[in-house]
PDB file of C-alpha atoms in Angstrom:
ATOM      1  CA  UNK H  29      -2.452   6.205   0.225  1.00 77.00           C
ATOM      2  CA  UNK H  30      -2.913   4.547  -3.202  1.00 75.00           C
ATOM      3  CA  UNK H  31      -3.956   7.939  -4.727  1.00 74.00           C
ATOM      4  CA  UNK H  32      -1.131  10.125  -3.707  1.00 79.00           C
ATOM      5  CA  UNK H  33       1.922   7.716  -2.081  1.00 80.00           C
ATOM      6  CA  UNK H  34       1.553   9.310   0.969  1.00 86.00           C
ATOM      7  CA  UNK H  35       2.033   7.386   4.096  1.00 89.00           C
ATOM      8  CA  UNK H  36      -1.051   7.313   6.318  1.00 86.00           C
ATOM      9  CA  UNK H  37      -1.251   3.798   8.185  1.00 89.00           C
ATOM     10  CA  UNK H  38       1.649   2.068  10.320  1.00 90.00           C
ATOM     11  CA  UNK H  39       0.904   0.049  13.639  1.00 89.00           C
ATOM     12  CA  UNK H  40       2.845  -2.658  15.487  1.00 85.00           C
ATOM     13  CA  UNK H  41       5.387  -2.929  16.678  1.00 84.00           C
ATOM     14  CA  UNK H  42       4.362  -6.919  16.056  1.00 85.00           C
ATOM     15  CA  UNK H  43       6.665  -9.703  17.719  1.00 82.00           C
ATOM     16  CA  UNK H  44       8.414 -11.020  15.063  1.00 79.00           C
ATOM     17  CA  UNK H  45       7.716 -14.703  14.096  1.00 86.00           C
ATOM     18  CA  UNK H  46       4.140 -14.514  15.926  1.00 92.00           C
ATOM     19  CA  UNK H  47       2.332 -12.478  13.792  1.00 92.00           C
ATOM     20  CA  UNK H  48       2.581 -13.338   9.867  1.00 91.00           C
ATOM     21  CA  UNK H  49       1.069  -9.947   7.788  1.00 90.00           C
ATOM     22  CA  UNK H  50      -2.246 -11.004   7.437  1.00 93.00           C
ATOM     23  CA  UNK H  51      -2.947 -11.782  10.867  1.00 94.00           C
ATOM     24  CA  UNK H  52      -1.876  -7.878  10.949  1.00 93.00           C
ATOM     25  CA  UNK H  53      -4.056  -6.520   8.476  1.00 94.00           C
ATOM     26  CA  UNK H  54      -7.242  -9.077  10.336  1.00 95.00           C
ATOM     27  CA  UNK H  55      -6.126  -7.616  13.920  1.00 94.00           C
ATOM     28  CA  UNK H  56      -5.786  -3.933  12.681  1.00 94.00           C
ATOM     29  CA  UNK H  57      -5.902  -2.374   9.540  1.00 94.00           C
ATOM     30  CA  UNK H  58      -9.430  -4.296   8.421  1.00 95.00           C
ATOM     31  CA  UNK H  59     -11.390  -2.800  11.034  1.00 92.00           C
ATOM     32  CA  UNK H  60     -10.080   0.850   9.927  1.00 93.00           C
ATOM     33  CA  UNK H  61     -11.013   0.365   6.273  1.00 92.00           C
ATOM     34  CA  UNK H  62     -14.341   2.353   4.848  1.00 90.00           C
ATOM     35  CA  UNK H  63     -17.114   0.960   3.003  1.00 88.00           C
ATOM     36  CA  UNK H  64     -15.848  -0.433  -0.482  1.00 84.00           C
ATOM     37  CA  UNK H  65     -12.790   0.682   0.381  1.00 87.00           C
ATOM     38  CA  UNK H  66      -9.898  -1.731  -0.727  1.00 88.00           C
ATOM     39  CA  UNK H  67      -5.962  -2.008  -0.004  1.00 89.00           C
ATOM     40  CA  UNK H  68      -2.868  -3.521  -2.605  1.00 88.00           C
ATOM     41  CA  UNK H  69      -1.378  -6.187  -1.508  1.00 90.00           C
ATOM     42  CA  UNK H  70       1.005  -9.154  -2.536  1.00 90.00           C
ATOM     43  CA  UNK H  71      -0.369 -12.830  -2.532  1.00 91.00           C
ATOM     44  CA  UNK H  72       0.263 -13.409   1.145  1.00 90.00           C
ATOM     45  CA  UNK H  73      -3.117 -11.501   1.274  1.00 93.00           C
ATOM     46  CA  UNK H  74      -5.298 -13.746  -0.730  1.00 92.00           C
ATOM     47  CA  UNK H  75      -7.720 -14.785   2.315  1.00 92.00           C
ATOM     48  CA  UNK H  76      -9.062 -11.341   2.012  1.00 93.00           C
ATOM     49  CA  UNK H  77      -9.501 -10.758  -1.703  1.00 92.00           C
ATOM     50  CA  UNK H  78     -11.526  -9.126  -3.447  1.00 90.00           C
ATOM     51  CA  UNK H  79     -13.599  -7.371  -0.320  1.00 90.00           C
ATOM     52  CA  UNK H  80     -10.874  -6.253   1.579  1.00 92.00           C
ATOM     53  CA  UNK H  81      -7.356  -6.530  -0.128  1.00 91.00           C
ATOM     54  CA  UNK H  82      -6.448  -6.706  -4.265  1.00 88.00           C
ATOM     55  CA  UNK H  83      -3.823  -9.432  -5.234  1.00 89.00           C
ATOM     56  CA  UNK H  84      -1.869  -9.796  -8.069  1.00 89.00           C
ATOM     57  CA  UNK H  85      -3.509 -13.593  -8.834  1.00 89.00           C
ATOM     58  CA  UNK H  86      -7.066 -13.002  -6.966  1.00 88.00           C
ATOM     59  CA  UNK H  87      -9.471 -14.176  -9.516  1.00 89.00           C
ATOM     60  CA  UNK H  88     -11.750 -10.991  -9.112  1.00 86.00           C
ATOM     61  CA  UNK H  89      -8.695  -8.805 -11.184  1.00 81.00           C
ATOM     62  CA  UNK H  90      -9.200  -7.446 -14.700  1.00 82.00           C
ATOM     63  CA  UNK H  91      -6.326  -8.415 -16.788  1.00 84.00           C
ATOM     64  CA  UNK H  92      -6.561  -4.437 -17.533  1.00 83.00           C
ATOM     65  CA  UNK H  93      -5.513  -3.320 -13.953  1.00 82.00           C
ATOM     66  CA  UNK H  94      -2.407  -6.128 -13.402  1.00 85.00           C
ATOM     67  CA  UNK H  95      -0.045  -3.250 -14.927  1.00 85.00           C
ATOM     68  CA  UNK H  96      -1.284  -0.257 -12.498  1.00 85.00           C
ATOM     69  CA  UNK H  97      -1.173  -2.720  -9.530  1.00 86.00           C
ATOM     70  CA  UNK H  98       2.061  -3.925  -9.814  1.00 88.00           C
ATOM     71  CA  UNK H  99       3.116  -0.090 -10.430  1.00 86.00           C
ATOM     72  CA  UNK H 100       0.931   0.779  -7.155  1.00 86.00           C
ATOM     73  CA  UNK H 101       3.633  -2.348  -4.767  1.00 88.00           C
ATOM     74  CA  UNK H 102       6.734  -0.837  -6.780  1.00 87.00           C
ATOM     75  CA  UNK H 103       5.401   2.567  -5.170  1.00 89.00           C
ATOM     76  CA  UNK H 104       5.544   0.897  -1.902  1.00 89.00           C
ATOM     77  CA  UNK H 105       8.516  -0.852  -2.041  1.00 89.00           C
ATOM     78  CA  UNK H 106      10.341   2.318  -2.996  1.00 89.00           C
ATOM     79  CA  UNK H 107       9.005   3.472   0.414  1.00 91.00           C
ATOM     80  CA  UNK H 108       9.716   0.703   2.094  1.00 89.00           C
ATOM     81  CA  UNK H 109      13.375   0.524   0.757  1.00 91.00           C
ATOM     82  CA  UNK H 110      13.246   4.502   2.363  1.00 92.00           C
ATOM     83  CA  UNK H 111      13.086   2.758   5.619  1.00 90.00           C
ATOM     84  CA  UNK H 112      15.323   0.217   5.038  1.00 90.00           C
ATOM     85  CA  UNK H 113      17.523   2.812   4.036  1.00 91.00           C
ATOM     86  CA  UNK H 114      17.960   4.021   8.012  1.00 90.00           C
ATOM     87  CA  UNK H 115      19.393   0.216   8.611  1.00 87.00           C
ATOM     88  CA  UNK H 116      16.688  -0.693  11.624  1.00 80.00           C
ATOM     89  CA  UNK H 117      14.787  -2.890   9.684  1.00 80.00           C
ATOM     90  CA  UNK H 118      17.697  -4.855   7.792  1.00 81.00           C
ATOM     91  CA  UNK H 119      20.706  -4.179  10.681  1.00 86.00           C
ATOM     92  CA  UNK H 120      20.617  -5.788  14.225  1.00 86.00           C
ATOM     93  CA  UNK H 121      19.074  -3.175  16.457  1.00 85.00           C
ATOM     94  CA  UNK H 122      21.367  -2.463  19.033  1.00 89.00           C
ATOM     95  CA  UNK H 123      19.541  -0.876  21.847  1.00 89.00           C
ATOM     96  CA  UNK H 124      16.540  -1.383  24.249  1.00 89.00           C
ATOM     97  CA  UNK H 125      13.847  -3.154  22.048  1.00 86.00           C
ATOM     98  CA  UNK H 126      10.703  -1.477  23.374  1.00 87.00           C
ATOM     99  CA  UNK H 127      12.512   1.692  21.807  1.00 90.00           C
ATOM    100  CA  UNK H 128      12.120   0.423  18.459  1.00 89.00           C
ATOM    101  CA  UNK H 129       8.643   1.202  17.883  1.00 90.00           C
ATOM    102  CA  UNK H 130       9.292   4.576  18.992  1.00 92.00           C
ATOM    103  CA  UNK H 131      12.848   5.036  16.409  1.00 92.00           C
ATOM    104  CA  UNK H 132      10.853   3.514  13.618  1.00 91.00           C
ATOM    105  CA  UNK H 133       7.999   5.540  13.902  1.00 94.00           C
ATOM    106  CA  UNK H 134      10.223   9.116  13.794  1.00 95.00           C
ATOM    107  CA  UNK H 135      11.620   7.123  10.707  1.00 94.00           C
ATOM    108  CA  UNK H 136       8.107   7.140   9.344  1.00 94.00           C
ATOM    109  CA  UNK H 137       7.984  11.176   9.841  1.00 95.00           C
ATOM    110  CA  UNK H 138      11.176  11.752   8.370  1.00 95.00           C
ATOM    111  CA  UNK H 139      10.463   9.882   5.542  1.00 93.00           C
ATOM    112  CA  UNK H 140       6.884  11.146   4.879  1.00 93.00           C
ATOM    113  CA  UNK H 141       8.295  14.621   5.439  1.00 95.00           C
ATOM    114  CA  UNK H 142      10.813  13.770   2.429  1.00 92.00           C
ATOM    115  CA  UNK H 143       7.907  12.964   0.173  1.00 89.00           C
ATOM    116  CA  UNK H 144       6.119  16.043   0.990  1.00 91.00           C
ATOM    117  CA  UNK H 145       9.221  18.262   0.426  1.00 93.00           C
ATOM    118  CA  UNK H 146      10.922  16.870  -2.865  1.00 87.00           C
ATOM    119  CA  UNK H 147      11.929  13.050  -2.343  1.00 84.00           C
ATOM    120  CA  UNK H 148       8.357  12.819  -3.916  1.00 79.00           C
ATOM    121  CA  UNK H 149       7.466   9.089  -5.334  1.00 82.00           C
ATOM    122  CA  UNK H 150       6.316   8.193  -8.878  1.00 80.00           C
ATOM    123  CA  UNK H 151       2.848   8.626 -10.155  1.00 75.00           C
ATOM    124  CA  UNK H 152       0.503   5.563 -10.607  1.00 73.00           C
ATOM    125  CA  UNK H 153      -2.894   7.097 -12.035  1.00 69.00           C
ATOM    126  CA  UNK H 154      -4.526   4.584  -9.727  1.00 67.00           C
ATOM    127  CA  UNK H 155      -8.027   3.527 -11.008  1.00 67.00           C
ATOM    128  CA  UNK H 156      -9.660   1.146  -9.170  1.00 63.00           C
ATOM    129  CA  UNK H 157     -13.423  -0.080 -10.237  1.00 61.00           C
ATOM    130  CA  UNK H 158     -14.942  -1.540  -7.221  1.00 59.00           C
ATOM    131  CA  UNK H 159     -15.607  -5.735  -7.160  1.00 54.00           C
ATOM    132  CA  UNK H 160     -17.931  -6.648  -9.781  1.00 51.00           C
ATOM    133  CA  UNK H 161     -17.809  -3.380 -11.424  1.00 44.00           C
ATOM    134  CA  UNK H 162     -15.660  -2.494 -14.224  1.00 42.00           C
ATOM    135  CA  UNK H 163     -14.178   0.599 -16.275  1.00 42.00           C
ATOM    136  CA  UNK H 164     -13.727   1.255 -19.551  1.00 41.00           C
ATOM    137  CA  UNK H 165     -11.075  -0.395 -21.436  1.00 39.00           C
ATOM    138  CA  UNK H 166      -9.637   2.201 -23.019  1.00 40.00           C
ATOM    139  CA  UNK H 167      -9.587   4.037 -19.406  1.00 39.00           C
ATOM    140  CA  UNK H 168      -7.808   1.450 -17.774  1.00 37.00           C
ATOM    141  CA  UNK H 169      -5.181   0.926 -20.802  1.00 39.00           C
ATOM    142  CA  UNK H 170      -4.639   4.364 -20.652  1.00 40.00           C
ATOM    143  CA  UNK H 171      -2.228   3.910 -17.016  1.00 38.00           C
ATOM    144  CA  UNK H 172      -0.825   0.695 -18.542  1.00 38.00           C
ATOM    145  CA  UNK H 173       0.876   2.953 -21.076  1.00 40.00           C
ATOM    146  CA  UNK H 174       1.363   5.668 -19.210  1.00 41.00           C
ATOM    147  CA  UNK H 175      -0.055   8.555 -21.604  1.00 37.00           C
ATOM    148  CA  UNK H 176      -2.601   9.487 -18.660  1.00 38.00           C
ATOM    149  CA  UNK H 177      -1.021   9.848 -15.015  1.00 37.00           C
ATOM    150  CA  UNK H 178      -3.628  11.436 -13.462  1.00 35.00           C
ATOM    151  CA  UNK H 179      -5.518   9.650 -10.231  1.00 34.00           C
ATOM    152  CA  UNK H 180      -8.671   8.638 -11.048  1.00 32.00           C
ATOM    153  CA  UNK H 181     -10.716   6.645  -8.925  1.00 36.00           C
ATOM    154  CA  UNK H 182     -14.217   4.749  -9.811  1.00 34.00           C
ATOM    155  CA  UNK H 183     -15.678   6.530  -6.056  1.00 37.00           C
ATOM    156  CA  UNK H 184     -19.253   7.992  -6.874  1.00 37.00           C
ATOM    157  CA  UNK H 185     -18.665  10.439  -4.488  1.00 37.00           C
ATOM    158  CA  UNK H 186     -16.222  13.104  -6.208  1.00 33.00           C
ATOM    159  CA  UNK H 187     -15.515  15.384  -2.868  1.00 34.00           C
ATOM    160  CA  UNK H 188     -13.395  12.388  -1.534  1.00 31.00           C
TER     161      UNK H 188
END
């Protein structure tokens, strides 16, 4: 989650070399997404910006959010080094293939328990004003520096 740097989404496991990631995110994680409801992504994404996916060099970003997005994939990639950390996705995997799926998802417990229970990621104060929409300048500067952490979203709705 974007908000909180919990983990809340994995699927696959994908043949490698037959599915690039957004074929991935088209067959599965698109159809999951809510109304106006966006994920960060690197520029392998692009196809799908702004509805579906932010990228750093979609032409739909606010020069004011290019700081809190790129803190949002460091978040991530801290996770994903978590995983890498096990060996199974940077080692040869060594026993029956359709067990992977299975190993890496308990690694995706494990490590989600960690967050929960001290390992906890960095804040990112995450605002994100829907396409065509924007905040306040001095609200989105304020993550850029970092003298407000807190997460803040532009959702009308404030029981989300």
């Amino acid at each position: 989650c974007i908000l909180t740097g919990e983990i809340v989404w994995i699927c696959g496991p994908y043949e490698c070399g037959k599915w690039n990631d957004i074929s991935i995110f088209r067959n599965a994680l698109m159809t999951e997404l809510g109304p106006n409801e966006r994920v960060e992504a690197d520029d392998g994404y692009i196809g799908e910006h702004p509805r579906h996916i932010k990228c750093p060099k979609g032409f739909a970003n606010q020069e004011q959010t290019l700081f809190m997005q790129q803190r949002v994939r460091n978040r991530q990639e801290t996770v994903n080094k978590r995983f890498k950390n096990w060996g199974i996705l940077k080692e040869v995997y060594r026993h029956a293939i359709p067990k992977h799926g299975d190993v890496f998802r308990a690694i995706v417990v494990i490590t989600q328990l960690s967050i929960t229970n001290g390992e906890q990621l960095f804040e990112c104060g995450y605002k994100d004003p829907p396409f065509g929409v924007t905040g306040s300048s001095s609200e989105l500067d304020q993550s850029k520096d970092g003298s407000e952490d807190s997460d803040i979203s532009f959702d009308e709705d404030s029981s989300l």
